[in-house]
Amino acid sequence: MTTHGAFILAAYAVTALVLLGMIGAITSDYFALRRALQKFPPRGAEAEDA
Amino acid sequence: MWKYANPANFLRLANALIPWTGALAVALLAFGLWGAFFSSPADYQQGETVRIMYIHVPAAWLSMFCYGVMCLSALGTLVWRHPLADAAQKAAAPLGAAFTFICLVTGSLWGKPMWGTWWVWDARLTSVLVLFIIYLGLIALWQTIEEPPKAARAAAILTLVGAVNLPIIKFSVDWWSTLHQPASVFRLGGPTIHPSMLWPLLVMALGFTILFFTLHMMSTRNEILRRRLRRLSILAAQEDAR
């Protein structure tokens, strides 16, 4: 990394931040939905997937 | 194919596939990054800055690919009124916006040292910015309409109207005199990139694509669960009211 190292570093940092942020948001949303669904008794075909 | 278009079957398939595709994406991206930083040489004109291309180009491809997936889902919504197509369409919009954002920011970070400016109103850059705005518009549209089937139909129409931007992005560098360079991988005469730089680029592109499929499955799964939660909440409220 020579003269333009800061630009390269910034590009990779932004990419990592966006991708990890997206993974984190989707994963936390999934666990929140699972927790919310557990409050309801499973019905019919949904019971199989629970 | 149609068997897995059932939301319950999709959930089973997604739960089984997500760990494997996620691991494959991480392995491909790690291998691609090794190639991008330690195996490929610096460019004779761009120097080390060419290493930004290993994320910029795959992000640009994915920004358009994701829109293609949304167009197919939009057809599924409008032609077959399929709930899984609605969920897939809604799940893809934030992913497309994220990849387009990466494409724009990394392009800008490459442009400053190479072109001497962060941004130019060149046809390619402007059409990609329009794509980003379309993604944001679709996300906003989904948030605005409360009833999922109505929101899906409105978003599907907007998605298909916005598809006109895809050929404009692709051919903008041929139709107009742009500062952005023309295609150097997918072109009639074959790639113009040296193999030592081409293979890490293709590995990174494959890694980004598998990552997109993984995140899309995860996000579609969330959307199905969100609809299930909505349905159960309405049923519970109706039972309480009796």
PDB file of C-alpha atoms in Angstrom:
ATOM      1  CA  MET A   1       0.000   0.000   0.000  1.00  0.00           C
ATOM      2  CA  THR A   2       1.812   3.069  -1.208  1.00  0.00           C
ATOM      3  CA  THR A   3       0.582   6.546  -2.143  1.00  0.00           C
ATOM      4  CA  HIS A   4      -3.119   5.768  -2.253  1.00  0.00           C
ATOM      5  CA  GLY A   5      -3.278   3.347   0.672  1.00  0.00           C
ATOM      6  CA  ALA A   6      -5.851   5.449   2.524  1.00  0.00           C
ATOM      7  CA  PHE A   7      -8.285   5.278  -0.407  1.00  0.00           C
ATOM      8  CA  ILE A   8      -7.897   1.503  -0.693  1.00  0.00           C
ATOM      9  CA  LEU A   9      -8.308   1.043   3.060  1.00  0.00           C
ATOM     10  CA  ALA A  10     -11.387   3.302   3.120  1.00  0.00           C
ATOM     11  CA  ALA A  11     -13.001   1.382   0.205  1.00  0.00           C
ATOM     12  CA  TYR A  12     -12.526  -1.999   1.919  1.00  0.00           C
ATOM     13  CA  ALA A  13     -13.603  -0.590   5.313  1.00  0.00           C
ATOM     14  CA  VAL A  14     -16.854   0.841   3.893  1.00  0.00           C
ATOM     15  CA  THR A  15     -17.597  -2.449   2.104  1.00  0.00           C
ATOM     16  CA  ALA A  16     -16.949  -4.500   5.262  1.00  0.00           C
ATOM     17  CA  LEU A  17     -19.054  -2.118   7.347  1.00  0.00           C
ATOM     18  CA  VAL A  18     -22.024  -2.224   4.964  1.00  0.00           C
ATOM     19  CA  LEU A  19     -21.923  -6.016   4.492  1.00  0.00           C
ATOM     20  CA  LEU A  20     -21.452  -6.795   8.201  1.00  0.00           C
ATOM     21  CA  GLY A  21     -24.142  -4.258   9.110  1.00  0.00           C
ATOM     22  CA  MET A  22     -26.533  -5.917   6.665  1.00  0.00           C
ATOM     23  CA  ILE A  23     -25.769  -9.414   8.007  1.00  0.00           C
ATOM     24  CA  GLY A  24     -26.207  -8.156  11.595  1.00  0.00           C
ATOM     25  CA  ALA A  25     -29.509  -6.400  10.844  1.00  0.00           C
ATOM     26  CA  ILE A  26     -31.003  -9.415   9.028  1.00  0.00           C
ATOM     27  CA  THR A  27     -29.857 -11.842  11.759  1.00  0.00           C
ATOM     28  CA  SER A  28     -31.166  -9.722  14.640  1.00  0.00           C
ATOM     29  CA  ASP A  29     -34.477  -9.254  12.781  1.00  0.00           C
ATOM     30  CA  TYR A  30     -34.740 -13.061  12.417  1.00  0.00           C
ATOM     31  CA  PHE A  31     -34.238 -13.694  16.146  1.00  0.00           C
ATOM     32  CA  ALA A  32     -36.695 -10.906  17.045  1.00  0.00           C
ATOM     33  CA  LEU A  33     -39.335 -12.452  14.744  1.00  0.00           C
ATOM     34  CA  ARG A  34     -38.720 -15.928  16.183  1.00  0.00           C
ATOM     35  CA  ARG A  35     -39.147 -14.564  19.719  1.00  0.00           C
ATOM     36  CA  ALA A  36     -42.359 -12.752  18.748  1.00  0.00           C
ATOM     37  CA  LEU A  37     -43.764 -15.885  17.057  1.00  0.00           C
ATOM     38  CA  GLN A  38     -43.083 -18.027  20.129  1.00  0.00           C
ATOM     39  CA  LYS A  39     -45.821 -16.107  21.960  1.00  0.00           C
ATOM     40  CA  PHE A  40     -48.427 -17.712  19.679  1.00  0.00           C
ATOM     41  CA  PRO A  41     -49.369 -21.405  19.804  1.00  0.00           C
ATOM     42  CA  PRO A  42     -48.403 -23.182  16.539  1.00  0.00           C
ATOM     43  CA  ARG A  43     -51.348 -23.846  14.192  1.00  0.00           C
ATOM     44  CA  GLY A  44     -51.772 -26.497  11.472  1.00  0.00           C
ATOM     45  CA  ALA A  45     -48.950 -26.622   8.916  1.00  0.00           C
ATOM     46  CA  GLU A  46     -47.124 -23.870  10.801  1.00  0.00           C
ATOM     47  CA  ALA A  47     -46.673 -26.255  13.715  1.00  0.00           C
ATOM     48  CA  GLU A  48     -44.439 -28.435  11.528  1.00  0.00           C
ATOM     49  CA  ASP A  49     -42.032 -25.556  10.856  1.00  0.00           C
ATOM     50  CA  ALA A  50     -41.914 -24.250  14.413  1.00  0.00           C
TER      51      ALA A  50
ATOM     52  CA  MET B   1     -39.186 -25.739  -8.639  1.00  0.00           C
ATOM     53  CA  TRP B   2     -42.871 -25.030  -7.918  1.00  0.00           C
ATOM     54  CA  LYS B   3     -42.681 -27.331  -4.890  1.00  0.00           C
ATOM     55  CA  TYR B   4     -40.251 -24.880  -3.248  1.00  0.00           C
ATOM     56  CA  ALA B   5     -42.392 -21.879  -4.190  1.00  0.00           C
ATOM     57  CA  ASN B   6     -44.564 -22.821  -1.209  1.00  0.00           C
ATOM     58  CA  PRO B   7     -43.534 -20.592   1.770  1.00  0.00           C
ATOM     59  CA  ALA B   8     -43.405 -23.522   4.247  1.00  0.00           C
ATOM     60  CA  ASN B   9     -41.221 -25.595   1.876  1.00  0.00           C
ATOM     61  CA  PHE B  10     -39.062 -22.540   1.200  1.00  0.00           C
ATOM     62  CA  LEU B  11     -38.466 -22.089   4.953  1.00  0.00           C
ATOM     63  CA  ARG B  12     -37.298 -25.713   5.263  1.00  0.00           C
ATOM     64  CA  LEU B  13     -35.011 -25.389   2.233  1.00  0.00           C
ATOM     65  CA  ALA B  14     -33.617 -22.008   3.361  1.00  0.00           C
ATOM     66  CA  ASN B  15     -32.896 -23.282   6.890  1.00  0.00           C
ATOM     67  CA  ALA B  16     -30.929 -26.186   5.395  1.00  0.00           C
ATOM     68  CA  LEU B  17     -29.050 -24.130   2.784  1.00  0.00           C
ATOM     69  CA  ILE B  18     -28.155 -20.893   4.609  1.00  0.00           C
ATOM     70  CA  PRO B  19     -25.257 -22.281   6.743  1.00  0.00           C
ATOM     71  CA  TRP B  20     -23.668 -23.927   3.666  1.00  0.00           C
ATOM     72  CA  THR B  21     -24.023 -21.017   1.258  1.00  0.00           C
ATOM     73  CA  GLY B  22     -22.851 -18.631   4.009  1.00  0.00           C
ATOM     74  CA  ALA B  23     -19.727 -20.714   4.614  1.00  0.00           C
ATOM     75  CA  LEU B  24     -19.080 -20.963   0.857  1.00  0.00           C
ATOM     76  CA  ALA B  25     -19.394 -17.167   0.472  1.00  0.00           C
ATOM     77  CA  VAL B  26     -16.932 -16.557   3.334  1.00  0.00           C
ATOM     78  CA  ALA B  27     -14.439 -19.067   1.857  1.00  0.00           C
ATOM     79  CA  LEU B  28     -14.694 -17.552  -1.641  1.00  0.00           C
ATOM     80  CA  LEU B  29     -14.350 -13.986  -0.348  1.00  0.00           C
ATOM     81  CA  ALA B  30     -11.313 -14.944   1.783  1.00  0.00           C
ATOM     82  CA  PHE B  31      -9.670 -16.641  -1.224  1.00  0.00           C
ATOM     83  CA  GLY B  32     -10.573 -13.721  -3.486  1.00  0.00           C
ATOM     84  CA  LEU B  33      -9.136 -11.193  -1.020  1.00  0.00           C
ATOM     85  CA  TRP B  34      -5.907 -13.176  -0.826  1.00  0.00           C
ATOM     86  CA  GLY B  35      -5.739 -13.091  -4.637  1.00  0.00           C
ATOM     87  CA  ALA B  36      -6.616  -9.382  -4.733  1.00  0.00           C
ATOM     88  CA  PHE B  37      -3.921  -8.324  -2.238  1.00  0.00           C
ATOM     89  CA  PHE B  38      -1.138 -10.916  -2.456  1.00  0.00           C
ATOM     90  CA  SER B  39      -1.322 -12.690  -5.812  1.00  0.00           C
ATOM     91  CA  SER B  40      -2.358 -10.058  -8.387  1.00  0.00           C
ATOM     92  CA  PRO B  41       0.142  -7.371  -9.448  1.00  0.00           C
ATOM     93  CA  ALA B  42      -0.325  -3.599  -9.292  1.00  0.00           C
ATOM     94  CA  ASP B  43      -1.641  -2.057 -12.512  1.00  0.00           C
ATOM     95  CA  TYR B  44       0.882  -0.274 -14.758  1.00  0.00           C
ATOM     96  CA  GLN B  45      -1.324   2.857 -14.865  1.00  0.00           C
ATOM     97  CA  GLN B  46      -3.458   2.705 -11.707  1.00  0.00           C
ATOM     98  CA  GLY B  47      -0.766   1.301  -9.426  1.00  0.00           C
ATOM     99  CA  GLU B  48      -2.051  -0.202  -6.145  1.00  0.00           C
ATOM    100  CA  THR B  49      -5.389   1.629  -6.518  1.00  0.00           C
ATOM    101  CA  VAL B  50      -6.510  -1.129  -8.892  1.00  0.00           C
ATOM    102  CA  ARG B  51      -7.171  -3.234  -5.749  1.00  0.00           C
ATOM    103  CA  ILE B  52     -10.355  -1.201  -5.190  1.00  0.00           C
ATOM    104  CA  MET B  53     -11.668  -2.768  -8.423  1.00  0.00           C
ATOM    105  CA  TYR B  54     -11.880  -6.201  -6.730  1.00  0.00           C
ATOM    106  CA  ILE B  55     -14.805  -4.900  -4.650  1.00  0.00           C
ATOM    107  CA  HIS B  56     -16.110  -2.121  -6.884  1.00  0.00           C
ATOM    108  CA  VAL B  57     -16.728  -4.279  -9.979  1.00  0.00           C
ATOM    109  CA  PRO B  58     -18.501  -7.195  -8.146  1.00  0.00           C
ATOM    110  CA  ALA B  59     -20.639  -4.667  -6.238  1.00  0.00           C
ATOM    111  CA  ALA B  60     -21.584  -3.006  -9.553  1.00  0.00           C
ATOM    112  CA  TRP B  61     -22.519  -6.379 -11.097  1.00  0.00           C
ATOM    113  CA  LEU B  62     -24.549  -7.318  -8.015  1.00  0.00           C
ATOM    114  CA  SER B  63     -26.381  -3.979  -8.000  1.00  0.00           C
ATOM    115  CA  MET B  64     -27.747  -4.842 -11.459  1.00  0.00           C
ATOM    116  CA  PHE B  65     -28.153  -8.582 -10.832  1.00  0.00           C
ATOM    117  CA  CYS B  66     -30.227  -7.860  -7.731  1.00  0.00           C
ATOM    118  CA  TYR B  67     -32.508  -5.641  -9.798  1.00  0.00           C
ATOM    119  CA  GLY B  68     -32.886  -8.505 -12.298  1.00  0.00           C
ATOM    120  CA  VAL B  69     -33.975 -10.788  -9.435  1.00  0.00           C
ATOM    121  CA  MET B  70     -36.499  -8.135  -8.374  1.00  0.00           C
ATOM    122  CA  CYS B  71     -37.871  -7.921 -11.927  1.00  0.00           C
ATOM    123  CA  LEU B  72     -38.430 -11.708 -12.001  1.00  0.00           C
ATOM    124  CA  SER B  73     -40.115 -11.528  -8.577  1.00  0.00           C
ATOM    125  CA  ALA B  74     -42.242  -8.603  -9.799  1.00  0.00           C
ATOM    126  CA  LEU B  75     -43.461 -10.777 -12.685  1.00  0.00           C
ATOM    127  CA  GLY B  76     -44.256 -13.531 -10.151  1.00  0.00           C
ATOM    128  CA  THR B  77     -46.276 -10.989  -8.161  1.00  0.00           C
ATOM    129  CA  LEU B  78     -48.189  -9.519 -11.106  1.00  0.00           C
ATOM    130  CA  VAL B  79     -48.730 -12.681 -13.199  1.00  0.00           C
ATOM    131  CA  TRP B  80     -49.171 -15.414 -10.562  1.00  0.00           C
ATOM    132  CA  ARG B  81     -49.849 -13.247  -7.459  1.00  0.00           C
ATOM    133  CA  HIS B  82     -47.507 -15.534  -5.586  1.00  0.00           C
ATOM    134  CA  PRO B  83     -46.827 -14.600  -1.921  1.00  0.00           C
ATOM    135  CA  LEU B  84     -43.255 -15.934  -2.122  1.00  0.00           C
ATOM    136  CA  ALA B  85     -42.564 -13.637  -5.102  1.00  0.00           C
ATOM    137  CA  ASP B  86     -43.824 -10.690  -2.998  1.00  0.00           C
ATOM    138  CA  ALA B  87     -41.515 -11.652  -0.138  1.00  0.00           C
ATOM    139  CA  ALA B  88     -38.529 -12.199  -2.461  1.00  0.00           C
ATOM    140  CA  GLN B  89     -39.122  -8.835  -4.105  1.00  0.00           C
ATOM    141  CA  LYS B  90     -39.316  -6.974  -0.797  1.00  0.00           C
ATOM    142  CA  ALA B  91     -36.267  -8.789   0.591  1.00  0.00           C
ATOM    143  CA  ALA B  92     -34.084  -7.927  -2.419  1.00  0.00           C
ATOM    144  CA  ALA B  93     -34.558  -4.125  -2.396  1.00  0.00           C
ATOM    145  CA  PRO B  94     -32.387  -3.289   0.676  1.00  0.00           C
ATOM    146  CA  LEU B  95     -29.703  -5.719  -0.559  1.00  0.00           C
ATOM    147  CA  GLY B  96     -29.664  -4.046  -3.970  1.00  0.00           C
ATOM    148  CA  ALA B  97     -29.459  -0.629  -2.317  1.00  0.00           C
ATOM    149  CA  ALA B  98     -26.520  -1.795  -0.176  1.00  0.00           C
ATOM    150  CA  PHE B  99     -24.556  -3.208  -3.152  1.00  0.00           C
ATOM    151  CA  THR B 100     -25.271  -0.067  -5.205  1.00  0.00           C
ATOM    152  CA  PHE B 101     -24.098   2.094  -2.284  1.00  0.00           C
ATOM    153  CA  ILE B 102     -20.853   0.062  -2.082  1.00  0.00           C
ATOM    154  CA  CYS B 103     -20.424   0.468  -5.851  1.00  0.00           C
ATOM    155  CA  LEU B 104     -20.901   4.245  -5.696  1.00  0.00           C
ATOM    156  CA  VAL B 105     -18.664   4.815  -2.649  1.00  0.00           C
ATOM    157  CA  THR B 106     -15.807   2.550  -3.797  1.00  0.00           C
ATOM    158  CA  GLY B 107     -16.018   4.083  -7.288  1.00  0.00           C
ATOM    159  CA  SER B 108     -15.747   7.527  -5.759  1.00  0.00           C
ATOM    160  CA  LEU B 109     -12.774   6.431  -3.618  1.00  0.00           C
ATOM    161  CA  TRP B 110     -11.101   5.115  -6.788  1.00  0.00           C
ATOM    162  CA  GLY B 111     -12.049   8.215  -8.816  1.00  0.00           C
ATOM    163  CA  LYS B 112     -10.436  10.773  -6.516  1.00  0.00           C
ATOM    164  CA  PRO B 113      -6.832   9.521  -6.932  1.00  0.00           C
ATOM    165  CA  MET B 114      -7.307   8.359 -10.573  1.00  0.00           C
ATOM    166  CA  TRP B 115      -9.543  11.037 -12.130  1.00  0.00           C
ATOM    167  CA  GLY B 116      -8.815  13.803  -9.616  1.00  0.00           C
ATOM    168  CA  THR B 117     -12.459  14.086  -8.561  1.00  0.00           C
ATOM    169  CA  TRP B 118     -14.889  12.258  -6.271  1.00  0.00           C
ATOM    170  CA  TRP B 119     -17.776  12.514  -8.750  1.00  0.00           C
ATOM    171  CA  VAL B 120     -18.624  13.504 -12.328  1.00  0.00           C
ATOM    172  CA  TRP B 121     -22.092  13.680 -13.900  1.00  0.00           C
ATOM    173  CA  ASP B 122     -21.066  11.073 -16.446  1.00  0.00           C
ATOM    174  CA  ALA B 123     -23.747   8.804 -17.993  1.00  0.00           C
ATOM    175  CA  ARG B 124     -22.572   5.615 -16.210  1.00  0.00           C
ATOM    176  CA  LEU B 125     -22.228   7.208 -12.781  1.00  0.00           C
ATOM    177  CA  THR B 126     -25.506   9.083 -13.081  1.00  0.00           C
ATOM    178  CA  SER B 127     -27.467   6.016 -14.240  1.00  0.00           C
ATOM    179  CA  VAL B 128     -26.091   3.994 -11.289  1.00  0.00           C
ATOM    180  CA  LEU B 129     -27.091   6.840  -8.948  1.00  0.00           C
ATOM    181  CA  VAL B 130     -30.594   6.671 -10.485  1.00  0.00           C
ATOM    182  CA  LEU B 131     -30.609   2.900  -9.746  1.00  0.00           C
ATOM    183  CA  PHE B 132     -29.744   3.669  -6.099  1.00  0.00           C
ATOM    184  CA  ILE B 133     -32.596   6.199  -5.916  1.00  0.00           C
ATOM    185  CA  ILE B 134     -35.004   3.626  -7.440  1.00  0.00           C
ATOM    186  CA  TYR B 135     -33.988   1.120  -4.732  1.00  0.00           C
ATOM    187  CA  LEU B 136     -34.617   3.740  -2.031  1.00  0.00           C
ATOM    188  CA  GLY B 137     -37.972   4.589  -3.629  1.00  0.00           C
ATOM    189  CA  LEU B 138     -38.985   0.913  -3.608  1.00  0.00           C
ATOM    190  CA  ILE B 139     -37.993   0.534   0.067  1.00  0.00           C
ATOM    191  CA  ALA B 140     -40.030   3.651   0.891  1.00  0.00           C
ATOM    192  CA  LEU B 141     -43.007   2.338  -1.106  1.00  0.00           C
ATOM    193  CA  TRP B 142     -42.996  -0.937   0.834  1.00  0.00           C
ATOM    194  CA  GLN B 143     -42.977   1.041   4.101  1.00  0.00           C
ATOM    195  CA  THR B 144     -45.791   3.338   2.980  1.00  0.00           C
ATOM    196  CA  ILE B 145     -48.464   0.754   2.101  1.00  0.00           C
ATOM    197  CA  GLU B 146     -49.544  -1.288   5.100  1.00  0.00           C
ATOM    198  CA  GLU B 147     -51.250  -4.216   3.362  1.00  0.00           C
ATOM    199  CA  PRO B 148     -48.529  -6.543   1.910  1.00  0.00           C
ATOM    200  CA  PRO B 149     -50.367  -7.691  -1.285  1.00  0.00           C
ATOM    201  CA  LYS B 150     -51.203  -4.081  -2.262  1.00  0.00           C
ATOM    202  CA  ALA B 151     -47.651  -2.937  -1.506  1.00  0.00           C
ATOM    203  CA  ALA B 152     -46.284  -5.859  -3.552  1.00  0.00           C
ATOM    204  CA  ARG B 153     -48.342  -4.940  -6.629  1.00  0.00           C
ATOM    205  CA  ALA B 154     -47.378  -1.253  -6.441  1.00  0.00           C
ATOM    206  CA  ALA B 155     -43.697  -2.141  -5.922  1.00  0.00           C
ATOM    207  CA  ALA B 156     -43.828  -4.681  -8.782  1.00  0.00           C
ATOM    208  CA  ILE B 157     -45.108  -2.043 -11.228  1.00  0.00           C
ATOM    209  CA  LEU B 158     -42.445   0.461 -10.123  1.00  0.00           C
ATOM    210  CA  THR B 159     -39.767  -2.253 -10.361  1.00  0.00           C
ATOM    211  CA  LEU B 160     -40.723  -3.136 -13.941  1.00  0.00           C
ATOM    212  CA  VAL B 161     -40.871   0.534 -14.962  1.00  0.00           C
ATOM    213  CA  GLY B 162     -37.432   1.079 -13.409  1.00  0.00           C
ATOM    214  CA  ALA B 163     -36.009  -1.870 -15.387  1.00  0.00           C
ATOM    215  CA  VAL B 164     -35.538   0.503 -18.324  1.00  0.00           C
ATOM    216  CA  ASN B 165     -32.511   1.826 -16.408  1.00  0.00           C
ATOM    217  CA  LEU B 166     -30.627  -1.520 -16.637  1.00  0.00           C
ATOM    218  CA  PRO B 167     -29.742  -1.353 -20.374  1.00  0.00           C
ATOM    219  CA  ILE B 168     -28.974   2.355 -19.923  1.00  0.00           C
ATOM    220  CA  ILE B 169     -26.408   1.478 -17.217  1.00  0.00           C
ATOM    221  CA  LYS B 170     -24.910  -1.361 -19.276  1.00  0.00           C
ATOM    222  CA  PHE B 171     -24.629   0.496 -22.587  1.00  0.00           C
ATOM    223  CA  SER B 172     -24.106   4.055 -21.283  1.00  0.00           C
ATOM    224  CA  VAL B 173     -20.349   3.701 -21.852  1.00  0.00           C
ATOM    225  CA  ASP B 174     -20.985   2.781 -25.525  1.00  0.00           C
ATOM    226  CA  TRP B 175     -23.842   5.207 -26.277  1.00  0.00           C
ATOM    227  CA  TRP B 176     -22.243   8.330 -24.791  1.00  0.00           C
ATOM    228  CA  SER B 177     -18.749   9.680 -24.413  1.00  0.00           C
ATOM    229  CA  THR B 178     -18.076   8.904 -20.759  1.00  0.00           C
ATOM    230  CA  LEU B 179     -15.157   9.270 -18.380  1.00  0.00           C
ATOM    231  CA  HIS B 180     -15.981   5.779 -17.075  1.00  0.00           C
ATOM    232  CA  GLN B 181     -14.061   3.093 -18.980  1.00  0.00           C
ATOM    233  CA  PRO B 182     -15.970   0.667 -21.279  1.00  0.00           C
ATOM    234  CA  ALA B 183     -16.638  -2.995 -20.380  1.00  0.00           C
ATOM    235  CA  SER B 184     -13.450  -4.991 -19.901  1.00  0.00           C
ATOM    236  CA  VAL B 185     -14.765  -8.425 -18.824  1.00  0.00           C
ATOM    237  CA  PHE B 186     -18.147  -9.117 -20.482  1.00  0.00           C
ATOM    238  CA  ARG B 187     -17.417  -7.991 -24.030  1.00  0.00           C
ATOM    239  CA  LEU B 188     -17.619  -9.617 -27.473  1.00  0.00           C
ATOM    240  CA  GLY B 189     -13.855  -9.869 -27.985  1.00  0.00           C
ATOM    241  CA  GLY B 190     -13.298 -11.486 -24.567  1.00  0.00           C
ATOM    242  CA  PRO B 191     -11.838  -9.922 -21.390  1.00  0.00           C
ATOM    243  CA  THR B 192      -9.070  -7.330 -21.782  1.00  0.00           C
ATOM    244  CA  ILE B 193      -7.777  -7.947 -18.257  1.00  0.00           C
ATOM    245  CA  HIS B 194      -4.637 -10.018 -17.668  1.00  0.00           C
ATOM    246  CA  PRO B 195      -5.468 -13.467 -16.174  1.00  0.00           C
ATOM    247  CA  SER B 196      -3.437 -12.667 -13.025  1.00  0.00           C
ATOM    248  CA  MET B 197      -5.956  -9.887 -12.282  1.00  0.00           C
ATOM    249  CA  LEU B 198      -9.003 -11.564 -13.812  1.00  0.00           C
ATOM    250  CA  TRP B 199      -9.154 -14.639 -11.579  1.00  0.00           C
ATOM    251  CA  PRO B 200      -9.291 -12.773  -8.229  1.00  0.00           C
ATOM    252  CA  LEU B 201     -11.950 -10.498  -9.733  1.00  0.00           C
ATOM    253  CA  LEU B 202     -14.067 -13.486 -10.812  1.00  0.00           C
ATOM    254  CA  VAL B 203     -13.600 -15.233  -7.437  1.00  0.00           C
ATOM    255  CA  MET B 204     -14.673 -12.052  -5.624  1.00  0.00           C
ATOM    256  CA  ALA B 205     -17.667 -11.715  -7.968  1.00  0.00           C
ATOM    257  CA  LEU B 206     -18.683 -15.323  -7.256  1.00  0.00           C
ATOM    258  CA  GLY B 207     -18.235 -14.713  -3.501  1.00  0.00           C
ATOM    259  CA  PHE B 208     -20.419 -11.575  -3.681  1.00  0.00           C
ATOM    260  CA  THR B 209     -23.057 -13.494  -5.675  1.00  0.00           C
ATOM    261  CA  ILE B 210     -23.209 -16.410  -3.192  1.00  0.00           C
ATOM    262  CA  LEU B 211     -23.321 -13.869  -0.348  1.00  0.00           C
ATOM    263  CA  PHE B 212     -26.229 -12.136  -2.073  1.00  0.00           C
ATOM    264  CA  PHE B 213     -28.135 -15.432  -2.426  1.00  0.00           C
ATOM    265  CA  THR B 214     -27.487 -16.226   1.263  1.00  0.00           C
ATOM    266  CA  LEU B 215     -28.647 -12.797   2.451  1.00  0.00           C
ATOM    267  CA  HIS B 216     -31.625 -12.925   0.094  1.00  0.00           C
ATOM    268  CA  MET B 217     -32.714 -16.293   1.482  1.00  0.00           C
ATOM    269  CA  MET B 218     -32.275 -14.991   5.058  1.00  0.00           C
ATOM    270  CA  SER B 219     -34.206 -11.839   4.293  1.00  0.00           C
ATOM    271  CA  THR B 220     -37.003 -13.667   2.422  1.00  0.00           C
ATOM    272  CA  ARG B 221     -37.283 -16.057   5.397  1.00  0.00           C
ATOM    273  CA  ASN B 222     -37.682 -13.005   7.692  1.00  0.00           C
ATOM    274  CA  GLU B 223     -40.383 -11.626   5.425  1.00  0.00           C
ATOM    275  CA  ILE B 224     -42.341 -14.911   5.532  1.00  0.00           C
ATOM    276  CA  LEU B 225     -42.069 -14.967   9.340  1.00  0.00           C
ATOM    277  CA  ARG B 226     -43.140 -11.295   9.493  1.00  0.00           C
ATOM    278  CA  ARG B 227     -46.284 -12.095   7.490  1.00  0.00           C
ATOM    279  CA  ARG B 228     -46.992 -15.117   9.675  1.00  0.00           C
ATOM    280  CA  LEU B 229     -46.644 -12.898  12.764  1.00  0.00           C
ATOM    281  CA  ARG B 230     -48.980 -10.299  11.240  1.00  0.00           C
ATOM    282  CA  ARG B 231     -51.569 -12.971  10.416  1.00  0.00           C
ATOM    283  CA  LEU B 232     -51.389 -14.508  13.917  1.00  0.00           C
ATOM    284  CA  SER B 233     -51.634 -11.072  15.564  1.00  0.00           C
ATOM    285  CA  ILE B 234     -54.789 -10.272  13.552  1.00  0.00           C
ATOM    286  CA  LEU B 235     -56.310 -13.681  14.443  1.00  0.00           C
ATOM    287  CA  ALA B 236     -55.480 -13.174  18.136  1.00  0.00           C
ATOM    288  CA  ALA B 237     -57.020  -9.684  18.072  1.00  0.00           C
ATOM    289  CA  GLN B 238     -60.193 -11.075  16.433  1.00  0.00           C
ATOM    290  CA  GLU B 239     -60.432 -13.838  19.068  1.00  0.00           C
ATOM    291  CA  ASP B 240     -59.999 -11.265  21.851  1.00  0.00           C
ATOM    292  CA  ALA B 241     -62.747  -9.117  20.353  1.00  0.00           C
ATOM    293  CA  ARG B 242     -65.284 -11.985  20.460  1.00  0.00           C
TER     294      ARG B 242
END
